Coordinates of N, CA and C in Angstrom, one line a residue:
M150 N -146.8 33.0 42.5 CA -145.5 33.2 41.9 C -144.5 32.2 42.5
S151 N -143.9 31.3 41.8 CA -142.9 30.4 42.4 C -141.6 31.1 42.7
K152 N -140.9 30.7 43.8 CA -139.7 31.5 44.1 C -138.6 31.1 43.2
K153 N -137.6 32.0 43.1 CA -136.5 31.8 42.1 C -135.7 30.7 42.5
L154 N -135.1 30.1 41.4 CA -134.1 29.0 41.6 C -132.8 29.7 41.9
Q155 N -132.1 29.1 42.9 CA -130.7 29.6 43.2 C -129.7 28.7 42.5
L156 N -128.9 29.3 41.6 CA -127.8 28.5 41.0 C -126.5 29.1 41.5
D157 N -125.6 28.3 42.0 CA -124.3 28.7 42.4 C -123.3 27.9 41.4
I158 N -122.5 28.7 40.7 CA -121.5 28.0 39.9 C -120.1 28.1 40.5
I159 N -119.6 27.0 41.0 CA -118.3 27.0 41.6 C -117.3 26.8 40.4
S160 N -116.4 27.8 40.3 CA -115.6 27.9 39.1 C -114.3 28.7 39.3
D161 N -113.3 28.5 38.4 CA -112.1 29.3 38.4 C -112.0 29.9 37.0
V162 N -111.6 31.2 37.0 CA -111.4 31.9 35.7 C -110.4 31.2 34.8
M163 N -109.5 30.4 35.4 CA -108.4 29.7 34.7 C -108.9 28.4 34.1
C164 N -110.2 28.0 34.3 CA -110.8 26.7 33.9 C -111.5 26.9 32.6
P165 N -111.0 26.3 31.5 CA -111.7 26.5 30.2 C -113.0 25.7 30.1
W166 N -113.1 24.6 30.8 CA -114.4 23.8 30.8 C -115.5 24.6 31.5
C167 N -115.1 25.5 32.4 CA -116.1 26.4 33.1 C -116.8 27.3 32.0
V168 N -116.1 27.7 31.0 CA -116.7 28.5 29.9 C -117.7 27.6 29.2
V169 N -117.3 26.4 28.8 CA -118.1 25.5 28.0 C -119.4 25.2 28.8
G170 N -119.2 24.8 30.1 CA -120.3 24.5 30.9 C -121.3 25.6 31.1
Y171 N -120.8 26.8 31.3 CA -121.7 28.0 31.5 C -122.4 28.3 30.2
K172 N -121.8 28.2 29.1 CA -122.4 28.6 27.8 C -123.6 27.6 27.6
N173 N -123.4 26.3 27.9 CA -124.5 25.3 27.8 C -125.6 25.6 28.7
L174 N -125.2 25.9 30.0 CA -126.3 26.3 31.0 C -127.1 27.5 30.5
E175 N -126.3 28.5 30.0 CA -127.0 29.8 29.6 C -128.0 29.4 28.4
Q176 N -127.6 28.5 27.5 CA -128.5 28.2 26.4 C -129.7 27.4 27.0
A177 N -129.5 26.5 27.9 CA -130.6 25.8 28.5 C -131.6 26.8 29.2
V178 N -131.1 27.7 29.9 CA -132.0 28.7 30.6 C -132.7 29.5 29.6
S179 N -132.1 29.9 28.5 CA -132.7 30.7 27.5 C -133.8 29.9 26.7
E180 N -133.5 28.7 26.4 CA -134.5 27.8 25.7 C -135.7 27.5 26.5
L181 N -135.5 27.5 27.8 CA -136.7 27.2 28.7 C -137.4 28.5 29.1
G182 N -136.8 29.7 28.7 CA -137.4 31.0 29.1 C -137.3 31.2 30.6
L183 N -136.3 30.8 31.3 CA -136.2 30.9 32.7 C -135.3 32.0 33.2
A184 N -134.9 32.9 32.4 CA -133.9 33.9 32.8 C -134.4 34.7 34.0
Q185 N -135.7 35.0 34.0 CA -136.2 35.9 35.1 C -136.4 35.1 36.4
Q186 N -136.3 33.8 36.3 CA -136.6 32.9 37.5 C -135.4 32.4 38.1
I187 N -134.2 32.9 37.7 CA -133.0 32.3 38.3 C -132.1 33.4 38.9
E188 N -131.6 33.1 40.1 CA -130.6 33.9 40.7 C -129.3 33.1 40.6
L189 N -128.3 33.7 39.9 CA -127.1 33.0 39.6 C -125.9 33.8 40.3
E190 N -125.1 33.0 41.0 CA -123.9 33.5 41.7 C -122.7 32.7 41.4
W191 N -121.6 33.3 41.0 CA -120.3 32.6 40.8 C -119.6 32.5 42.2
Q192 N -119.2 31.2 42.5 CA -118.4 31.0 43.7 C -117.0 30.7 43.4
P193 N -116.1 31.0 44.3 CA -114.7 30.9 44.1 C -114.1 29.4 44.2
F194 N -113.2 29.1 43.3 CA -112.4 27.9 43.4 C -111.1 28.2 42.7
E195 N -110.0 27.7 43.3 CA -108.7 27.9 42.7 C -108.1 26.6 42.3
L196 N -107.9 26.4 41.0 CA -107.3 25.2 40.5 C -105.8 25.1 41.1
N197 N -105.2 26.2 41.3 CA -103.8 26.3 41.8 C -103.6 27.3 42.8
P198 N -104.1 27.1 44.0 CA -104.0 28.1 45.1 C -102.6 28.5 45.5
D199 N -101.6 27.6 45.2 CA -100.2 27.9 45.6 C -99.4 28.4 44.5
M200 N -100.1 28.7 43.3 CA -99.4 29.3 42.2 C -98.9 30.7 42.5
P201 N -97.6 31.0 42.2 CA -97.2 32.4 42.4 C -98.0 33.4 41.5
Q202 N -98.1 34.6 41.9 CA -99.0 35.6 41.3 C -98.7 35.7 39.8
E203 N -97.4 35.6 39.4 CA -97.1 35.8 37.9 C -97.4 34.6 37.1
G204 N -97.7 33.4 37.8 CA -98.1 32.2 37.1 C -97.0 31.4 36.5
E205 N -97.4 30.5 35.6 CA -96.5 29.5 35.0 C -97.0 29.2 33.6
N206 N -96.0 29.0 32.7 CA -96.4 28.6 31.3 C -97.5 27.5 31.4
L207 N -98.6 27.7 30.6 CA -99.7 26.8 30.7 C -99.4 25.4 30.3
R208 N -98.7 25.3 29.1 CA -98.3 23.9 28.7 C -97.4 23.2 29.7
D209 N -96.4 23.9 30.1 CA -95.5 23.4 31.1 C -96.2 22.9 32.4
H210 N -97.2 23.8 32.8 CA -98.0 23.5 34.0 C -98.8 22.2 33.8
I211 N -99.5 22.1 32.7 CA -100.4 21.0 32.4 C -99.6 19.7 32.4
M212 N -98.4 19.8 31.7 CA -97.5 18.6 31.6 C -97.0 18.2 32.9
R213 N -96.6 19.2 33.8 CA -96.1 18.8 35.1 C -97.2 18.3 36.0
K214 N -98.4 19.0 36.0 CA -99.4 18.6 36.9 C -100.1 17.3 36.6
Y215 N -100.3 17.1 35.3 CA -101.1 15.9 34.9 C -100.2 14.8 34.2
G216 N -98.9 15.1 34.0 CA -98.0 14.2 33.4 C -98.3 13.9 31.9
S217 N -98.9 14.9 31.3 CA -99.3 14.7 29.9 C -98.2 15.1 29.0
S218 N -98.1 14.5 27.8 CA -97.1 14.8 26.8 C -97.5 16.1 26.0
A219 N -96.5 16.6 25.3 CA -96.7 17.8 24.4 C -97.9 17.5 23.4
E220 N -97.9 16.2 22.9 CA -98.9 15.8 21.9 C -100.3 15.8 22.6
E221 N -100.3 15.3 23.8 CA -101.6 15.2 24.5 C -102.1 16.6 24.8
S222 N -101.2 17.5 25.2 CA -101.5 18.9 25.5 C -102.1 19.6 24.3
Q223 N -101.5 19.3 23.1 CA -101.9 19.9 21.9 C -103.3 19.4 21.5
R224 N -103.5 18.1 21.7 CA -104.8 17.5 21.3 C -105.9 18.1 22.2
S225 N -105.6 18.2 23.5 CA -106.5 18.8 24.4 C -106.9 20.2 24.0
R226 N -106.0 21.0 23.6 CA -106.2 22.4 23.1 C -107.1 22.4 21.9
E227 N -106.9 21.4 21.0 CA -107.7 21.4 19.8 C -109.1 21.0 20.1
Q228 N -109.2 20.0 21.0 CA -110.6 19.6 21.5 C -111.4 20.7 22.1
L229 N -110.7 21.5 23.0 CA -111.3 22.6 23.7 C -111.7 23.7 22.7
A230 N -110.8 23.9 21.7 CA -111.1 25.0 20.7 C -112.4 24.6 19.9
A231 N -112.6 23.3 19.6 CA -113.8 22.8 18.9 C -115.0 22.9 19.8
R232 N -114.9 22.5 21.1 CA -116.0 22.7 22.0 C -116.4 24.1 22.2
G233 N -115.4 25.0 22.2 CA -115.6 26.4 22.4 C -116.4 26.9 21.2
K234 N -115.9 26.6 20.0 CA -116.6 27.0 18.7 C -118.1 26.6 18.7
A235 N -118.3 25.4 19.2 CA -119.7 24.9 19.2 C -120.6 25.7 20.1
V236 N -120.0 26.4 21.1 CA -120.9 27.2 22.0 C -120.7 28.7 21.8
G237 N -119.9 29.0 20.7 CA -119.8 30.4 20.4 C -118.7 31.2 21.2
F238 N -117.7 30.4 21.6 CA -116.6 31.0 22.4 C -115.2 30.7 21.7
D239 N -114.4 31.7 21.6 CA -113.0 31.5 20.9 C -112.0 31.1 21.9
F240 N -111.4 29.9 21.9 CA -110.3 29.6 22.7 C -109.1 29.8 21.8
N241 N -108.2 30.8 22.1 CA -107.1 31.2 21.3 C -105.8 30.9 22.0
F242 N -105.5 29.6 22.1 CA -104.3 29.2 22.8 C -103.0 29.7 22.1
Y243 N -102.0 30.0 22.9 CA -100.7 30.4 22.3 C -99.6 29.9 23.1
D244 N -98.4 29.8 22.5 CA -97.2 29.1 23.2 C -96.8 29.7 24.5
S245 N -96.9 31.1 24.7 CA -96.4 31.7 25.9 C -97.6 31.9 26.9
M246 N -98.7 31.3 26.6 CA -99.9 31.5 27.5 C -99.6 31.0 28.9
R247 N -100.0 31.7 29.9 CA -99.7 31.4 31.3 C -101.0 31.1 32.1
M248 N -100.8 30.2 33.1 CA -101.8 29.9 34.1 C -101.4 30.8 35.3
V249 N -102.3 31.7 35.7 CA -101.9 32.6 36.8 C -102.7 32.2 38.1
N250 N -102.2 32.8 39.2 CA -102.9 32.6 40.5 C -104.2 33.5 40.4
S251 N -105.3 33.0 40.7 CA -106.6 33.7 40.4 C -107.3 34.2 41.7
R252 N -106.6 34.2 42.8 CA -107.4 34.6 44.0 C -107.8 36.1 43.9
H253 N -106.9 37.0 43.4 CA -107.3 38.4 43.2 C -108.5 38.5 42.3
L254 N -108.6 37.7 41.3 CA -109.8 37.8 40.4 C -111.1 37.4 41.1
H255 N -111.0 36.5 42.1 CA -112.2 36.1 42.8 C -112.6 37.3 43.8
V256 N -111.7 38.0 44.3 CA -112.0 39.2 45.2 C -112.7 40.2 44.3
L257 N -112.3 40.4 43.1 CA -112.9 41.4 42.2 C -114.3 40.9 41.7
L258 N -114.5 39.6 41.6 CA -115.8 39.1 41.2 C -116.8 39.3 42.3
D259 N -116.3 39.2 43.6 CA -117.1 39.5 44.7 C -117.5 41.0 44.7
F260 N -116.6 41.9 44.4 CA -116.9 43.3 44.2 C -118.0 43.5 43.2
A261 N -117.8 42.8 42.0 CA -118.8 43.0 40.9 C -120.2 42.5 41.3
L262 N -120.2 41.4 42.2 CA -121.5 40.9 42.6 C -122.3 41.9 43.3
A263 N -121.6 42.7 44.2 CA -122.3 43.8 45.0 C -122.8 44.9 44.0
H264 N -122.3 44.9 42.8 CA -122.7 46.0 41.9 C -123.6 45.4 40.7
G265 N -124.0 44.1 40.9 CA -124.9 43.5 39.9 C -124.2 43.2 38.6
K266 N -122.9 43.0 38.6 CA -122.2 42.8 37.3 C -121.3 41.6 37.4
Q267 N -121.6 40.7 38.3 CA -120.6 39.5 38.5 C -120.5 38.7 37.2
T268 N -121.6 38.3 36.6 CA -121.5 37.4 35.4 C -120.8 38.1 34.3
E269 N -121.1 39.4 34.2 CA -120.5 40.2 33.1 C -119.0 40.3 33.3
L270 N -118.5 40.4 34.5 CA -117.1 40.5 34.8 C -116.4 39.1 34.6
K271 N -117.1 38.1 35.0 CA -116.6 36.7 34.8 C -116.4 36.4 33.4
L272 N -117.4 36.7 32.5 CA -117.3 36.5 31.1 C -116.2 37.4 30.5
R273 N -116.0 38.6 31.0 CA -115.0 39.5 30.5 C -113.6 38.9 30.8
F274 N -113.4 38.3 32.0 CA -112.2 37.7 32.4 C -111.9 36.5 31.5
F275 N -113.0 35.6 31.3 CA -112.8 34.5 30.5 C -112.3 34.9 29.1
T276 N -112.9 35.9 28.5 CA -112.6 36.3 27.2 C -111.2 36.9 27.1
A277 N -110.9 37.8 28.1 CA -109.6 38.4 28.2 C -108.5 37.3 28.2
H278 N -108.7 36.3 29.1 CA -107.7 35.3 29.3 C -107.6 34.3 28.1
F279 N -108.7 33.7 27.7 CA -108.7 32.6 26.7 C -108.8 33.1 25.2
S280 N -109.4 34.3 25.0 CA -109.6 34.7 23.6 C -108.6 35.8 23.2
E281 N -108.3 36.7 24.1 CA -107.6 38.0 23.8 C -106.2 38.0 24.2
Q282 N -105.7 36.9 24.7 CA -104.3 36.7 25.1 C -103.8 37.8 26.0
K283 N -104.6 38.2 27.0 CA -104.3 39.2 28.0 C -103.8 38.5 29.3
D284 N -102.9 39.2 30.0 CA -102.3 38.7 31.2 C -103.1 39.2 32.4
L285 N -103.9 38.3 33.0 CA -104.7 38.6 34.2 C -104.0 38.7 35.5
A286 N -102.6 38.6 35.4 CA -101.8 38.9 36.6 C -101.4 40.4 36.6
D287 N -101.7 41.1 35.5 CA -101.3 42.5 35.4 C -102.5 43.4 35.8
L288 N -102.2 44.2 36.9 CA -103.3 45.0 37.4 C -103.8 46.1 36.5
E289 N -102.9 46.5 35.6 CA -103.3 47.5 34.6 C -104.3 46.9 33.6
V290 N -104.0 45.7 33.2 CA -104.9 45.0 32.3 C -106.3 44.8 33.0
I291 N -106.2 44.4 34.2 CA -107.5 44.1 35.0 C -108.3 45.4 35.2
A292 N -107.6 46.5 35.4 CA -108.3 47.8 35.5 C -109.1 48.1 34.3
Q293 N -108.5 47.9 33.1 CA -109.2 48.1 31.8 C -110.4 47.2 31.7
E294 N -110.3 46.0 32.1 CA -111.4 45.0 32.0 C -112.6 45.5 33.0
L295 N -112.2 46.0 34.1 CA -113.2 46.5 35.1 C -114.0 47.7 34.5
E296 N -113.2 48.6 33.9 CA -113.8 49.8 33.4 C -114.6 49.5 32.1
A297 N -114.2 48.5 31.4 CA -114.9 48.1 30.2 C -116.4 47.7 30.4
I298 N -116.7 47.2 31.7 CA -118.1 46.9 32.0 C -118.7 47.9 32.9
G299 N -118.0 49.0 33.1 CA -118.6 50.1 33.9 C -118.4 50.0 35.4
L300 N -117.4 49.3 35.8 CA -117.0 49.3 37.2 C -115.9 50.2 37.5
D301 N -115.9 50.8 38.7 CA -114.8 51.7 39.2 C -113.6 50.9 39.5
S302 N -112.6 51.0 38.7 CA -111.4 50.1 38.9 C -110.6 50.5 40.1
T303 N -110.6 51.8 40.4 CA -109.8 52.3 41.6 C -110.4 51.7 42.9
K304 N -111.8 51.7 43.0 CA -112.5 51.1 44.2 C -112.3 49.6 44.2
A305 N -112.4 49.0 43.0 CA -112.3 47.5 43.0 C -110.9 47.1 43.4
L306 N -109.9 47.7 42.8 CA -108.5 47.3 43.0 C -108.1 47.6 44.5
K307 N -108.7 48.5 45.1 CA -108.4 48.8 46.5 C -108.7 47.6 47.4
R308 N -109.7 46.8 47.0 CA -110.1 45.6 47.7 C -108.9 44.7 47.8
L309 N -108.0 44.7 46.8 CA -106.9 43.7 46.9 C -105.8 44.1 47.9
K310 N -105.9 45.3 48.4 CA -104.9 45.8 49.3 C -105.2 45.3 50.8
N311 N -106.5 44.9 50.9 CA -106.9 44.4 52.3 C -106.8 42.9 52.3
I312 N -105.9 42.4 53.2 CA -105.7 41.0 53.3 C -107.0 40.2 53.7
D313 N -107.9 40.9 54.4 CA -109.1 40.2 54.9 C -110.0 39.8 53.7
N314 N -109.9 40.6 52.6 CA -110.7 40.2 51.4 C -110.2 38.9 50.7
L315 N -108.8 38.8 50.8 CA -108.2 37.6 50.2 C -108.5 36.4 51.1
K316 N -108.5 36.6 52.4 CA -108.8 35.5 53.4 C -110.3 35.1 53.3
Q317 N -111.1 36.1 53.0 CA -112.6 35.7 52.8 C -112.8 34.8 51.7
I318 N -112.0 35.0 50.6 CA -112.1 34.1 49.4 C -111.7 32.7 49.8
E319 N -110.6 32.6 50.5 CA -110.1 31.3 51.0 C -111.1 30.6 51.8
A320 N -111.8 31.4 52.7 CA -112.8 30.8 53.6 C -114.0 30.3 52.8
Q321 N -114.4 31.0 51.8 CA -115.5 30.6 50.9 C -115.1 29.3 50.2
E322 N -113.9 29.3 49.7 CA -113.4 28.1 48.9 C -113.4 26.9 49.9
F323 N -112.9 27.1 51.1 CA -112.9 26.0 52.1 C -114.3 25.5 52.4
E324 N -115.2 26.4 52.5 CA -116.6 26.0 52.8 C -117.2 25.1 51.7
W325 N -116.9 25.4 50.4 CA -117.4 24.6 49.3 C -116.7 23.2 49.3
Q326 N -115.4 23.3 49.6 CA -114.7 22.0 49.6 C -115.2 21.1 50.8
R327 N -115.5 21.7 51.9 CA -116.0 21.0 53.0 C -117.4 20.3 52.7
M328 N -118.1 20.9 51.7 CA -119.4 20.3 51.3 C -119.1 19.3 50.2
G329 N -117.8 19.0 49.9 CA -117.5 17.9 49.0 C -117.2 18.3 47.6
I330 N -117.1 19.6 47.3 CA -116.8 20.0 45.9 C -115.3 20.0 45.7
S331 N -114.8 19.3 44.7 CA -113.4 19.2 44.5 C -113.0 19.4 43.0
A332 N -114.0 19.7 42.2 CA -113.7 19.9 40.8 C -114.6 21.0 40.2
V333 N -114.2 21.6 39.1 CA -115.0 22.6 38.5 C -115.1 22.4 37.0
P334 N -116.2 22.9 36.4 CA -117.3 23.6 37.0 C -118.2 22.7 37.8
T335 N -118.7 23.2 38.9 CA -119.8 22.5 39.6 C -121.0 23.5 39.7
V336 N -122.2 23.0 39.3 CA -123.4 23.9 39.4 C -124.2 23.3 40.6
V337 N -124.5 24.2 41.6 CA -125.3 23.7 42.7 C -126.7 24.4 42.6
F338 N -127.7 23.5 42.7 CA -129.1 24.0 42.5 C -129.8 24.1 43.9
N339 N -130.2 25.3 44.2 CA -130.9 25.6 45.4 C -130.2 25.1 46.7
R340 N -128.9 25.0 46.6 CA -128.0 24.5 47.7 C -128.4 23.1 48.2
K341 N -129.0 22.4 47.3 CA -129.4 21.0 47.6 C -128.8 19.9 46.8
S342 N -128.7 20.2 45.5 CA -128.2 19.1 44.6 C -127.1 19.8 43.7
A343 N -126.3 19.0 43.1 CA -125.2 19.5 42.3 C -124.8 18.6 41.1
V344 N -124.2 19.2 40.1 CA -123.7 18.4 39.0 C -122.4 19.0 38.6
T345 N -121.4 18.1 38.4 CA -120.0 18.6 38.1 C -119.6 18.3 36.7
G346 N -118.8 19.2 36.1 CA -118.3 19.0 34.8 C -119.2 19.8 33.8
A347 N -118.6 20.0 32.6 CA -119.4 20.8 31.6 C -120.4 19.9 31.0
Q348 N -121.7 20.0 31.5 CA -122.8 19.2 31.0 C -123.3 19.7 29.7
T349 N -124.1 18.9 29.0 CA -124.8 19.3 27.8 C -126.0 20.2 28.1
V350 N -126.4 20.9 27.1 CA -127.6 21.7 27.2 C -128.8 20.9 27.6
E351 N -128.9 19.7 27.0 CA -130.1 18.8 27.4 C -130.1 18.4 28.8
T352 N -128.9 18.1 29.4 CA -128.8 17.7 30.8 C -129.2 18.9 31.7
Y353 N -128.7 20.1 31.4 CA -129.1 21.2 32.2 C -130.6 21.5 32.1
K354 N -131.1 21.3 30.9 CA -132.6 21.6 30.7 C -133.4 20.6 31.6
Q355 N -133.0 19.3 31.5 CA -133.7 18.3 32.3 C -133.7 18.6 33.8
I356 N -132.5 19.0 34.3 CA -132.4 19.3 35.7 C -133.3 20.6 36.1
L357 N -133.2 21.6 35.2 CA -134.0 22.8 35.5 C -135.5 22.6 35.4
Q358 N -135.9 21.7 34.5 CA -137.3 21.4 34.3 C -137.8 20.7 35.6
E359 N -137.0 19.7 36.1 CA -137.4 19.0 37.3 C -137.5 19.9 38.5
L360 N -136.6 20.8 38.6 CA -136.6 21.8 39.7 C -137.8 22.7 39.7
M361 N -138.1 23.2 38.4 CA -139.3 24.1 38.3 C -140.6 23.4 38.6
A362 N -140.6 22.1 38.2 CA -141.8 21.3 38.5 C -142.0 21.1 40.0
E363 N -140.9 20.9 40.7 CA -141.0 20.8 42.2 C -141.4 22.1 42.9
S364 N -140.9 23.2 42.3 CA -141.2 24.5 43.0 C -142.6 25.0 42.6

């Protein structure tokens, strides 16, 4: 029996391309019939670690951070919506949409990992933020998302009261950055090789096939 492939996905809940990349990776794994041979873990990355908790209007943020015009911002949204549709995900952008600080979400994803529900929670957060127009800075909203997948929201949210849990996320992020990761999504294979950006299904399949052949 060959040992399992370890996949680490370095990602932020606020990153739409992380959704597209994951959906393509998921399809590649499915088409190759490798679901049982893969250990997948989501690793933390903050696109905006200095963002205040309540966040900033998404369009204003993108225009300020990347110097893009309103027209470019709109074009980018349309492009993402099309890419999302192609992988079966609804990007439902709206004018008052906010980019929020995501460190608390990474703490909760760590909690979900210990309960075998990390990917489920990550996808719930993606859907809540990008499709359902929910505010992931609101702890009541987050509690509902945790309960929706069968996690104890009281226990999970208690994690956020301990500063050490927030510091641990920072330390994990620093460790990945020290290894040279500066953009998301990045998929790391067996802690040896990595590919950055939302790759195609075919690219992920090729990498996975090569790794399976080696193992």
